[in-house]
Short mmCIF file of C-alpha atoms in Angstrom, two decimals:
data_model
loop_
_atom_site.label_atom_id
_atom_site.label_comp_id
_atom_site.label_asym_id
_atom_site.label_seq_id
_atom_site.Cartn_x
_atom_site.Cartn_y
_atom_site.Cartn_z
CA MET A 1 115.10 127.22 124.63
CA ILE A 2 117.21 127.00 121.74
CA GLU A 3 119.39 123.76 122.06
CA ILE A 4 122.77 123.23 119.40
CA LYS A 5 124.04 120.15 119.66
CA ARG A 6 127.47 119.09 117.75
CA LEU A 7 126.58 121.15 114.53
CA TYR A 8 128.75 121.07 111.33
CA LYS A 9 128.19 122.76 108.57
CA ASN A 10 130.71 122.36 105.29
CA PHE A 11 130.05 124.21 102.21
CA GLY A 12 132.35 122.20 99.98
CA LYS A 13 135.49 121.67 101.18
CA LEU A 14 135.20 124.70 103.45
CA GLU A 15 134.30 123.98 106.82
CA VAL A 16 132.01 126.67 108.68
CA LEU A 17 130.77 125.75 111.70
CA LYS A 18 133.13 122.26 113.13
CA GLY A 19 130.63 121.26 115.94
CA ILE A 20 129.13 123.70 117.99
CA ASP A 21 127.63 122.91 121.16
CA LEU A 22 125.08 125.88 122.68
CA VAL A 23 122.29 126.26 124.80
CA ILE A 24 120.36 129.58 124.67
CA GLU A 25 117.77 129.03 127.58
CA GLY A 26 115.98 132.22 129.45
CA LYS A 27 114.69 135.80 128.21
CA GLY A 28 117.97 138.28 127.10
CA VAL A 29 119.62 139.51 124.86
CA TYR A 30 122.51 137.35 123.06
CA ALA A 31 125.18 138.63 121.18
CA ILE A 32 127.41 136.65 118.70
CA LEU A 33 130.30 137.90 117.64
CA GLY A 34 133.51 136.75 115.91
CA PRO A 35 135.52 137.64 113.20
CA ASN A 36 134.64 137.94 109.46
CA GLY A 37 133.87 134.25 108.17
CA SER A 38 133.73 133.19 111.70
CA GLY A 39 130.14 131.50 111.07
CA LYS A 40 127.61 133.89 112.79
CA THR A 41 124.85 134.06 109.73
CA THR A 42 125.89 130.70 108.80
CA LEU A 43 124.79 129.57 112.80
CA MET A 44 121.60 131.92 112.53
CA LYS A 45 120.44 130.77 109.13
CA CYS A 46 120.82 127.00 110.37
CA ILE A 47 118.67 127.97 113.16
CA LEU A 48 116.11 129.33 110.80
CA GLY A 49 116.58 126.39 108.49
CA MET A 50 117.72 128.55 105.45
CA VAL A 51 121.07 126.95 105.68
CA LEU A 52 120.83 123.03 106.11
CA PRO A 53 123.70 121.28 108.80
CA THR A 54 126.00 118.89 107.55
CA SER A 55 125.36 116.93 110.75
CA GLY A 56 124.50 117.77 114.22
CA GLU A 57 121.10 118.80 115.76
CA ILE A 58 119.10 122.17 116.37
CA LEU A 59 116.07 122.18 118.75
CA LEU A 60 114.02 124.87 119.44
CA ARG A 61 111.45 123.89 122.61
CA ASP A 62 112.85 120.34 122.50
CA GLU A 63 111.83 119.87 118.96
CA SER A 64 113.90 119.21 116.09
CA ILE A 65 113.88 121.61 112.95
CA LYS A 66 115.01 119.17 110.72
CA LYS A 67 112.05 118.78 107.95
CA ASN A 68 110.03 121.40 109.80
CA TRP A 69 108.73 124.84 108.76
CA LYS A 70 105.94 125.57 111.22
CA TYR A 71 108.78 126.52 114.11
CA ARG A 72 109.38 129.55 112.16
CA GLN A 73 106.05 130.99 113.02
CA ASP A 74 107.60 131.70 116.26
CA ILE A 75 110.49 133.38 114.91
CA ASP A 76 111.22 136.95 113.87
CA TYR A 77 114.34 137.57 111.53
CA LEU A 78 116.29 140.50 110.28
CA PRO A 79 118.52 139.51 107.52
CA GLN A 80 121.83 141.15 106.96
CA ILE A 81 121.25 142.41 103.55
CA ALA A 82 117.66 143.55 102.76
CA ASN A 83 116.55 143.36 99.16
CA PHE A 84 112.79 143.63 98.23
CA PRO A 85 111.19 143.50 95.47
CA GLY A 86 111.70 146.99 93.65
CA ASN A 87 108.40 147.46 91.91
CA LEU A 88 106.65 146.73 95.51
CA THR A 89 105.64 150.04 97.70
CA VAL A 90 106.69 149.95 101.49
CA LYS A 91 102.78 149.46 102.13
CA GLU A 92 102.45 146.48 99.75
CA LEU A 93 105.21 144.49 101.07
CA ILE A 94 104.04 144.98 104.54
CA ARG A 95 100.63 143.90 103.46
CA MET A 96 102.40 140.86 101.62
CA ILE A 97 104.00 139.83 104.62
CA LYS A 98 101.35 140.07 107.02
CA ASP A 99 99.37 137.98 104.74
CA LEU A 100 102.30 135.22 104.10
CA ARG A 101 102.30 134.86 108.07
CA ARG A 102 98.59 134.75 108.02
CA LYS A 103 98.71 137.94 110.51
CA PRO A 104 96.73 139.95 108.56
CA ASP A 105 94.62 141.77 111.37
CA LEU A 106 98.35 143.60 112.70
CA ASP A 107 98.51 147.15 112.87
CA GLU A 108 101.97 148.32 112.18
CA THR A 109 101.21 152.01 112.51
CA PRO A 110 102.67 152.42 115.68
CA LEU A 111 106.25 150.95 114.47
CA ILE A 112 105.83 153.43 111.26
CA ASN A 113 105.41 156.35 113.15
CA ARG A 114 108.12 155.35 115.73
CA LEU A 115 110.58 154.55 112.85
CA LYS A 116 109.21 157.60 111.06
CA LEU A 117 108.47 155.90 107.87
CA GLU A 118 104.95 157.61 107.15
CA PRO A 119 106.71 159.48 104.30
CA TYR A 120 107.67 156.40 102.29
CA LEU A 121 104.79 154.17 102.47
CA SER A 122 103.57 154.53 98.89
CA LYS A 123 107.14 154.78 97.66
CA LYS A 124 108.52 151.92 95.59
CA LEU A 125 111.12 150.07 97.85
CA GLY A 126 113.61 150.25 94.85
CA ASN A 127 114.01 153.94 95.34
CA LEU A 128 114.68 153.66 99.30
CA SER A 129 117.63 154.28 100.52
CA GLY A 130 119.78 151.85 102.34
CA GLY A 131 118.89 153.24 105.68
CA THR A 132 115.15 153.53 104.84
CA LYS A 133 115.22 150.11 103.25
CA GLN A 134 116.78 148.81 107.14
CA LYS A 135 113.85 150.53 108.82
CA VAL A 136 111.22 149.11 106.50
CA ASN A 137 113.04 145.50 107.38
CA LEU A 138 112.98 146.36 111.10
CA THR A 139 109.30 146.45 110.92
CA LEU A 140 108.74 143.52 109.08
CA THR A 141 110.91 142.02 111.90
CA PHE A 142 109.09 143.57 115.00
CA LEU A 143 105.87 143.64 113.70
CA PHE A 144 105.01 139.64 114.75
CA ASP A 145 105.83 139.68 118.39
CA SER A 146 107.22 136.38 118.11
CA PRO A 147 108.90 134.82 120.96
CA TYR A 148 112.36 134.65 119.26
CA ILE A 149 114.00 137.32 117.32
CA PHE A 150 117.41 136.83 115.32
CA LEU A 151 119.10 140.27 114.23
CA ASP A 152 121.81 139.64 111.40
CA GLU A 153 123.47 142.97 111.64
CA PRO A 154 120.63 145.14 112.59
CA THR A 155 122.41 148.54 112.93
CA THR A 156 123.64 148.60 109.40
CA GLY A 157 122.81 151.69 107.69
CA LEU A 158 120.72 153.22 110.46
CA ASP A 159 121.55 157.05 111.43
CA PRO A 160 121.78 157.69 115.50
CA ALA A 161 118.26 158.24 116.09
CA ALA A 162 116.97 155.23 114.44
CA LEU A 163 119.72 153.42 116.51
CA ILE A 164 118.55 154.73 120.01
CA ILE A 165 115.01 153.70 118.73
CA LEU A 166 116.34 150.28 118.02
CA LYS A 167 118.08 149.85 120.88
CA GLU A 168 114.43 151.08 123.01
CA MET A 169 112.95 148.29 120.50
CA ILE A 170 115.32 145.72 121.80
CA GLU A 171 114.80 146.26 125.49
CA GLU A 172 110.81 146.60 125.46
CA GLU A 173 111.09 143.14 123.43
CA LYS A 174 113.20 141.56 125.97
CA SER A 175 111.04 142.73 128.58
CA LYS A 176 108.34 140.72 127.13
CA GLY A 177 110.19 137.71 127.94
CA LYS A 178 111.53 137.19 124.66
CA ILE A 179 114.94 135.69 123.62
CA ILE A 180 116.55 137.98 120.62
CA VAL A 181 119.59 136.66 119.49
CA LEU A 182 121.80 139.67 117.30
CA THR A 183 125.34 139.67 115.38
CA SER A 184 126.62 143.41 115.18
CA HIS A 185 130.43 144.59 114.31
CA ILE A 186 129.55 147.86 116.39
CA MET A 187 131.21 146.76 120.00
CA SER A 188 129.82 149.78 121.79
CA PHE A 189 126.27 148.51 120.73
CA VAL A 190 126.71 145.04 121.60
CA GLU A 191 128.49 146.40 125.09
CA GLU A 192 125.54 148.02 125.61
CA ILE A 193 122.65 146.00 124.98
CA SER A 194 123.76 142.17 125.36
CA ASP A 195 123.37 139.98 128.35
CA ASP A 196 125.38 137.24 127.05
CA ILE A 197 128.19 136.97 124.40
CA ILE A 198 128.71 133.88 122.23
CA PHE A 199 132.25 134.40 120.73
CA LEU A 200 132.58 132.27 117.80
CA LEU A 201 136.27 131.51 116.19
CA GLU A 202 136.88 129.29 113.22
CA GLY A 203 133.85 127.64 113.72
CA ASN A 204 133.66 126.89 117.33
CA VAL A 205 132.35 128.86 120.39
CA TYR A 206 135.43 130.27 121.78
CA PHE A 207 134.36 131.99 124.72
CA ARG A 208 131.14 132.38 126.30
CA GLY A 209 129.96 134.65 128.78
CA THR A 210 128.75 138.70 130.43
CA ALA A 211 130.90 141.57 128.63
CA GLU A 212 132.22 142.54 132.35
CA PHE A 213 133.40 138.58 132.69
CA LEU A 214 135.45 139.02 129.45
CA LYS A 215 137.08 142.56 130.45
CA GLU A 216 138.05 140.67 133.78
CA LYS A 217 139.27 137.63 131.91
CA THR A 218 141.26 139.60 129.21
CA GLN A 219 142.45 142.31 132.17
CA LYS A 220 141.25 144.92 129.50
CA PRO A 221 139.61 148.17 130.65
CA ASP A 222 137.15 148.46 127.75
CA PHE A 223 135.02 145.86 125.68
CA ILE A 224 136.70 146.36 122.17
CA HIS A 225 140.02 145.88 123.36
CA ALA A 226 138.69 142.75 125.30
CA ILE A 227 137.41 141.53 121.83
CA ALA A 228 140.28 142.21 119.97
CA ASN A 229 142.53 140.65 122.84
CA LEU A 230 140.37 137.62 122.10
CA LEU A 231 141.38 138.08 118.28
CA THR A 232 145.14 138.42 118.89
CA GLU A 233 145.25 135.66 121.27
CA GLN A 234 144.33 133.25 118.79
CA ASN A 235 146.88 134.60 116.19
CA VAL A 236 149.65 134.43 118.85
CA MET B 1 102.00 127.69 97.17
CA PHE B 2 98.92 129.61 96.20
CA LYS B 3 99.94 132.96 97.94
CA ILE B 4 103.54 132.72 96.98
CA PHE B 5 102.00 132.20 93.05
CA LYS B 6 99.25 135.05 93.40
CA TYR B 7 102.21 137.49 94.51
CA SER B 8 104.74 136.35 91.98
CA PHE B 9 101.82 136.39 89.26
CA TYR B 10 101.04 139.98 90.12
CA ASP B 11 104.35 140.72 90.14
CA LEU B 12 104.72 139.69 86.55
CA MET B 13 101.49 141.09 85.39
CA ARG B 14 102.95 144.42 86.27
CA SER B 15 106.42 143.84 84.50
CA ARG B 16 106.71 145.79 81.58
CA TRP B 17 108.07 143.38 79.57
CA ASN B 18 105.18 141.02 79.80
CA TYR B 19 103.18 143.45 78.25
CA VAL B 20 105.68 143.74 75.41
CA TYR B 21 105.57 140.17 75.23
CA LEU B 22 102.00 139.92 74.70
CA LEU B 23 101.68 143.11 72.13
CA PHE B 24 104.48 141.48 69.92
CA TYR B 25 101.97 138.36 69.54
CA LEU B 26 99.24 140.73 69.34
CA ALA B 27 101.15 142.37 66.58
CA LEU B 28 102.23 139.39 64.83
CA GLY B 29 98.72 137.66 65.01
CA LEU B 30 97.23 140.76 63.09
CA VAL B 31 99.80 141.05 60.68
CA LEU B 32 99.95 137.54 59.56
CA LEU B 33 95.99 137.33 59.23
CA PHE B 34 96.05 140.49 57.12
CA VAL B 35 99.16 138.98 55.21
CA SER B 36 98.00 135.33 54.56
CA THR B 37 95.90 134.05 52.27
CA SER B 38 94.52 131.32 54.28
CA LEU B 39 94.27 130.77 57.62
CA SER B 40 96.09 127.15 57.56
CA LYS B 41 99.24 129.15 56.32
CA ALA B 42 99.05 131.87 58.86
CA ILE B 43 98.96 128.96 61.33
CA LEU B 44 101.95 127.37 59.90
CA THR B 45 104.22 130.44 60.03
CA LEU B 46 102.96 131.31 63.45
CA MET B 47 103.99 127.75 64.27
CA ASN B 48 107.40 128.55 62.79
CA ILE B 49 107.75 131.49 65.05
CA ILE B 50 106.24 130.13 68.33
CA ILE B 51 108.19 126.99 68.32
CA LEU B 52 111.81 129.23 68.72
CA LEU B 53 110.32 132.45 70.08
CA VAL B 54 108.31 130.55 73.07
CA PRO B 55 111.27 128.36 74.15
CA LEU B 56 113.71 131.32 74.23
CA ILE B 57 111.35 133.88 75.99
CA GLY B 58 110.41 131.24 78.64
CA THR B 59 114.00 130.52 79.13
CA VAL B 60 114.97 134.07 79.91
CA PHE B 61 111.95 135.18 81.71
CA GLY B 62 112.59 132.04 83.83
CA ILE B 63 116.23 132.99 84.35
CA MET B 64 115.84 136.89 85.11
CA TYR B 65 113.01 135.97 87.47
CA TYR B 66 114.63 133.97 89.44
CA TYR B 67 117.76 136.03 89.98
CA SER B 68 115.82 139.13 90.09
CA SER B 69 113.48 137.97 93.15
CA LYS B 70 116.62 136.20 94.53
CA GLU B 71 116.87 138.33 97.90
CA PHE B 72 113.28 138.24 98.41
CA THR B 73 113.25 134.66 98.16
CA GLU B 74 115.73 134.82 101.27
CA LEU B 75 113.11 136.53 102.92
CA LEU B 76 110.29 134.31 101.98
CA LEU B 77 112.52 131.46 103.50
CA ALA B 78 112.94 132.74 106.92
CA LEU B 79 109.31 132.83 107.06
CA PRO B 80 106.66 130.23 108.16
CA LEU B 81 106.30 128.87 104.65
CA LYS B 82 107.60 125.53 103.30
CA ARG B 83 110.26 125.54 100.78
CA SER B 84 108.61 124.10 98.10
CA SER B 85 105.81 125.92 97.91
CA ILE B 86 107.82 129.02 97.47
CA PHE B 87 109.70 128.06 94.25
CA LEU B 88 106.95 126.13 92.57
CA GLY B 89 104.77 129.22 93.63
CA GLN B 90 107.35 131.68 91.69
CA TYR B 91 107.72 128.73 89.05
CA PHE B 92 104.17 128.49 88.63
CA GLY B 93 103.74 132.51 88.25
CA VAL B 94 106.33 132.79 85.49
CA ALA B 95 105.21 129.96 83.51
CA ILE B 96 101.38 130.92 83.96
CA SER B 97 101.79 134.53 83.29
CA LEU B 98 104.26 133.70 79.90
CA SER B 99 101.55 131.01 78.95
CA LEU B 100 98.53 133.69 79.31
CA SER B 101 100.28 136.49 77.27
CA LEU B 102 100.62 133.94 74.33
CA VAL B 103 97.14 132.83 74.36
CA ILE B 104 95.66 136.24 75.12
CA GLY B 105 97.82 137.88 72.29
CA LEU B 106 97.42 135.66 69.63
CA GLY B 107 93.54 134.87 70.62
CA ILE B 108 92.39 138.14 70.44
CA PRO B 109 93.47 138.65 66.94
CA PHE B 110 92.24 135.05 65.82
CA VAL B 111 89.12 135.75 67.33
CA ILE B 112 88.51 138.93 65.49
CA TYR B 113 89.18 137.21 62.43
CA GLY B 114 86.60 134.70 63.32
CA ILE B 115 88.66 131.69 64.23
CA PHE B 116 85.63 130.17 65.92
CA GLN B 117 83.89 129.86 62.66
CA SER B 118 86.43 128.20 60.97
CA ALA B 119 87.49 124.50 60.55
CA ASP B 120 90.98 125.42 61.77
CA ILE B 121 89.70 126.17 65.31
CA TRP B 122 91.50 123.14 66.33
CA HIS B 123 94.81 123.77 64.60
CA PHE B 124 94.81 126.85 66.27
CA GLY B 125 93.97 125.43 69.58
CA GLN B 126 96.66 122.80 69.43
CA LEU B 127 99.29 125.62 68.61
CA LEU B 128 98.12 127.09 71.83
CA ILE B 129 98.46 124.04 73.81
CA LEU B 130 101.71 123.18 72.29
CA GLY B 131 102.86 127.16 73.13
CA THR B 132 102.01 126.94 76.65
CA PHE B 133 103.32 123.28 77.18
CA LEU B 134 106.81 125.24 75.76
CA SER B 135 106.45 127.99 78.11
CA PHE B 136 106.07 125.76 81.20
CA ILE B 137 109.02 123.16 79.92
CA PHE B 138 111.44 126.14 79.46
CA SER B 139 110.78 128.27 81.93
CA GLY B 140 111.13 125.13 83.94
CA ILE B 141 114.30 124.53 82.96
CA SER B 142 115.61 127.54 83.06
CA TYR B 143 114.57 127.81 86.66
CA ASN B 144 116.48 124.72 87.57
CA ILE B 145 119.31 125.83 85.93
CA ALA B 146 118.98 129.20 87.77
CA LEU B 147 118.95 127.21 91.24
CA HIS B 148 121.74 125.19 90.65
CA ASN B 149 124.19 128.20 89.41
CA GLU B 150 124.83 130.87 92.16
CA ASN B 151 127.02 132.94 89.46
CA ARG B 152 124.10 135.23 87.22
CA ILE B 153 126.46 135.57 84.30
CA LYS B 154 126.94 131.43 84.15
CA GLY B 155 123.38 130.73 84.77
CA PHE B 156 121.92 132.90 81.84
CA GLY B 157 124.71 131.74 79.52
CA PHE B 158 123.83 127.90 80.21
CA ALA B 159 120.17 128.41 79.80
CA ILE B 160 120.54 130.21 76.26
CA LEU B 161 123.42 127.29 75.43
CA ALA B 162 120.12 125.10 76.88
CA TRP B 163 117.69 126.62 74.39
CA LEU B 164 120.43 126.98 71.65
CA PHE B 165 121.27 123.19 72.25
CA MET B 166 117.62 122.24 71.44
CA ALA B 167 116.59 124.71 68.98
CA VAL B 168 119.72 124.70 66.61
CA ILE B 169 122.42 122.53 67.74
CA TYR B 170 120.09 119.09 68.47
CA ASP B 171 118.91 119.09 65.08
CA GLY B 172 122.56 119.73 63.21
CA ILE B 173 123.59 116.64 65.26
CA PHE B 174 120.79 114.68 64.26
CA MET B 175 121.21 115.13 60.76
CA ILE B 176 125.06 114.76 61.08
CA ALA B 177 123.96 111.27 62.36
CA LEU B 178 121.60 110.36 60.05
CA VAL B 179 124.07 110.84 56.81
CA MET B 180 126.87 108.78 59.14
CA LEU B 181 124.81 106.12 59.64
CA HIS B 182 122.78 105.98 56.61
CA GLU B 183 124.02 102.56 55.80
CA TYR B 184 121.91 101.18 58.90
CA PRO B 185 118.20 101.21 59.78
CA LEU B 186 117.54 104.47 61.34
CA GLU B 187 114.14 104.22 61.91
CA LYS B 188 113.64 103.30 65.77
CA PHE B 189 116.80 105.83 66.64
CA SER B 190 115.42 109.00 65.14
CA LEU B 191 111.96 108.38 66.81
CA ILE B 192 113.91 108.49 70.02
CA PHE B 193 116.03 110.99 69.29
CA SER B 194 113.11 113.06 68.62
CA ILE B 195 111.49 112.42 71.40
CA PHE B 196 114.10 113.95 73.56
CA ASN B 197 113.56 117.26 72.24
CA PRO B 198 110.51 118.82 73.43
CA ILE B 199 111.16 121.47 70.19
CA ASP B 200 111.12 118.77 67.48
CA LEU B 201 108.65 117.15 69.03
CA SER B 202 106.20 120.01 69.67
CA ARG B 203 107.10 120.70 65.62
CA ILE B 204 106.05 117.10 64.63
CA MET B 205 102.65 117.22 66.39
CA MET B 206 101.92 120.50 64.92
CA LEU B 207 102.77 119.06 61.29
CA LEU B 208 100.87 115.92 61.85
CA LYS B 209 98.15 117.80 62.94
CA LEU B 210 98.11 119.86 60.32
CA ASP B 211 98.83 117.18 57.67
CA ILE B 212 101.26 118.66 55.71
CA SER B 213 103.79 115.81 54.49
CA ALA B 214 106.17 117.73 52.62
CA MET B 215 107.44 119.61 55.56
CA LEU B 216 107.12 116.63 57.83
CA GLY B 217 110.38 115.77 57.59
CA TYR B 218 112.19 112.47 58.20
CA THR B 219 111.57 111.79 61.79
CA GLY B 220 107.45 113.42 61.22
CA ALA B 221 107.39 110.68 58.34
CA LEU B 222 108.20 108.43 60.47
CA PHE B 223 106.27 109.17 63.38
CA LYS B 224 103.31 109.19 61.33
CA MET B 225 103.96 105.89 59.76
CA PHE B 226 104.47 104.26 63.20
CA PHE B 227 101.64 105.68 64.95
CA GLY B 228 99.18 106.99 62.51
CA ASN B 229 97.77 110.62 63.25
CA TYR B 230 95.84 110.06 66.52
CA LEU B 231 98.13 107.86 68.15
CA GLY B 232 100.82 109.80 67.29
CA SER B 233 99.74 112.76 68.73
CA THR B 234 98.70 111.19 71.94
CA ILE B 235 102.00 109.80 72.51
CA ALA B 236 103.89 112.91 71.53
CA MET B 237 101.18 114.84 74.05
CA LEU B 238 102.39 112.38 77.07
CA ILE B 239 105.70 112.78 76.21
CA LEU B 240 105.27 116.52 76.31
CA ALA B 241 103.64 116.40 79.67
CA LEU B 242 106.48 114.43 80.83
CA TRP B 243 108.87 117.19 79.70
CA THR B 244 106.75 119.09 81.65
CA ILE B 245 106.56 117.61 84.83
CA THR B 246 110.03 116.34 85.38
CA PRO B 247 111.58 119.94 85.84
CA VAL B 248 108.94 120.64 88.54
CA PHE B 249 110.23 117.56 90.42
CA ILE B 250 113.68 118.33 89.94
CA LEU B 251 112.65 121.64 91.10
CA LYS B 252 111.09 120.62 94.04
CA TRP B 253 114.07 118.31 95.06
CA ARG B 254 116.47 120.30 94.22
CA SER B 255 114.94 123.34 96.59
CA ALA B 256 114.74 121.09 99.54
CA LYS B 257 118.86 120.42 99.34
CA LYS B 258 119.83 123.78 98.93
CA ASP B 259 121.40 126.39 101.37
CA PHE B 260 120.68 129.88 101.51
#
C-alpha cells in the first residue's frame, strides 16, 4: 500500500505538487495522467526518494520513506530518459545493477530473449538506438520481481511488437499481485492496461476512477475525448 | 559505497584520458630526469608544474565525470542505495584514479633513475603526497560545484574560475595587499592568507622541505621563521588534510538535500 498525505513540493517559486492526498491499495495498474508539467514525474520521484517533498508524508506499507533507503528494495523503477554510461556493454550494465541490488544470481536470459536483446548484449550502450536502450531499461526494471513497479513513460521509443510484449509483461506482473504505477501519453495504451486512473492537474488529484467511470462522467464515447474533456473543462 | 567506488574507478581506469594523463607524467618524469643535472633540481621543476597542473586536471576531471555520469547517477538513486554512498563512491573513484595516474606516472621514471638509493627520496615522496592531496582537494571542490550547478556550462566555468583564482588571482591579490599595506606589520595576515589557499600551502611545504630559501618568498620565509621547518610542515599538512575533508563533508551534506 502506498499512502500519500498532504504532499507539497516547490521548486523555488514554482509549486508543482499542491497538497496531494492519495492512497494506492491492492494489486492493479494505476495510471497517473495529466498535462505536461502537472507533476506526474515529480510525484513518482517523491515516492522514490529522488525528489524531497517540501512538506507532507509518504508511507509505503505504513512506514515513512523519509530518511530511509532500504524500502527501495521493494521498488522497480523505469526512468523516463534512460541514459546509461556509454562505455559499458549491455551485459556489464545488467551484471552491475544486479550486483548493486545484491541479487547477483538472478537470471536475465528469459527477459533478454523475450525482448530480443541477445544481439546487443556485448554492444556498448552508447551505440544503441533509443528503442533498444528502452528495452535494456525495461529488462533492468522487470528483472528484480519487486512488489511495486513504477514506469515513467514505458512506451517511449518502442516498436509495436515491443509494445505488445510490454503490455503482456505488465499483465503478468499484475497477476502476481503487484502494484504497478505508470505514466503515459499514449491514451490507447493507458485505456487498455489500467485499472485505475489518477488524473493530476496543477499539482492536485483532479479525478480518480476507472476509464469507464470517466467516460460516463464526461459523457464522451471514447477515452481520449474524455481525457481531453477533462483538460478543456479546466480551461473554461 | 565501496561498490560504487569500484565501478567508478573501473569506469575511469578504462577511460582514454586517464591514460593520456598517466603517459604525460611518465614522459615529463623521463624528460626532466634526462635533462636535469641533479635530482633536487628535477624535483623542483616538477613541483612547479605539479602545483598548477594537478589542481587543473582534478578540477576538469571532477566536473566532467559528474556531468557525464549524471543520468546514470539518477538511475542509481532509484536503487536501494544510500545517497551519500553514491556520491562519495564516485568522488573517491575520481580522486583515487587521478592520484594513481600521478604516482605511477611519475614513480616509474624515478624508480628507474634509482630514487631508492638517493637521499632525495623523501623530497620526492613529499611531492607525490602533495600531488595526491591536491588531486583530492580539487576534484572535491569541482564535484561540489557540479552538484550545485545544473547548467553544465556554468558549472564548468565556475570550476575553472575556482582553479584560476587559487592558482593565479589569489597570489595577485596577496601581492597587491602587501604593497598597499606595507606600512603595517603583515606577518600574521600573510600567514593566515596563505593557509586559505591549498596551492600556496603546498608550494610553501615543498619549498620548506627542499630548503630553498631563495625561492621561499615572503610567506614561506615567515612560515619558516614562525614554526621552524618541522613544525611548519606538520601544521601545513594538517591544514591540507582539513582542505581535503571539508569538501567531502559538504558533498555528503548537500547531496542529501538535493532533488534529482
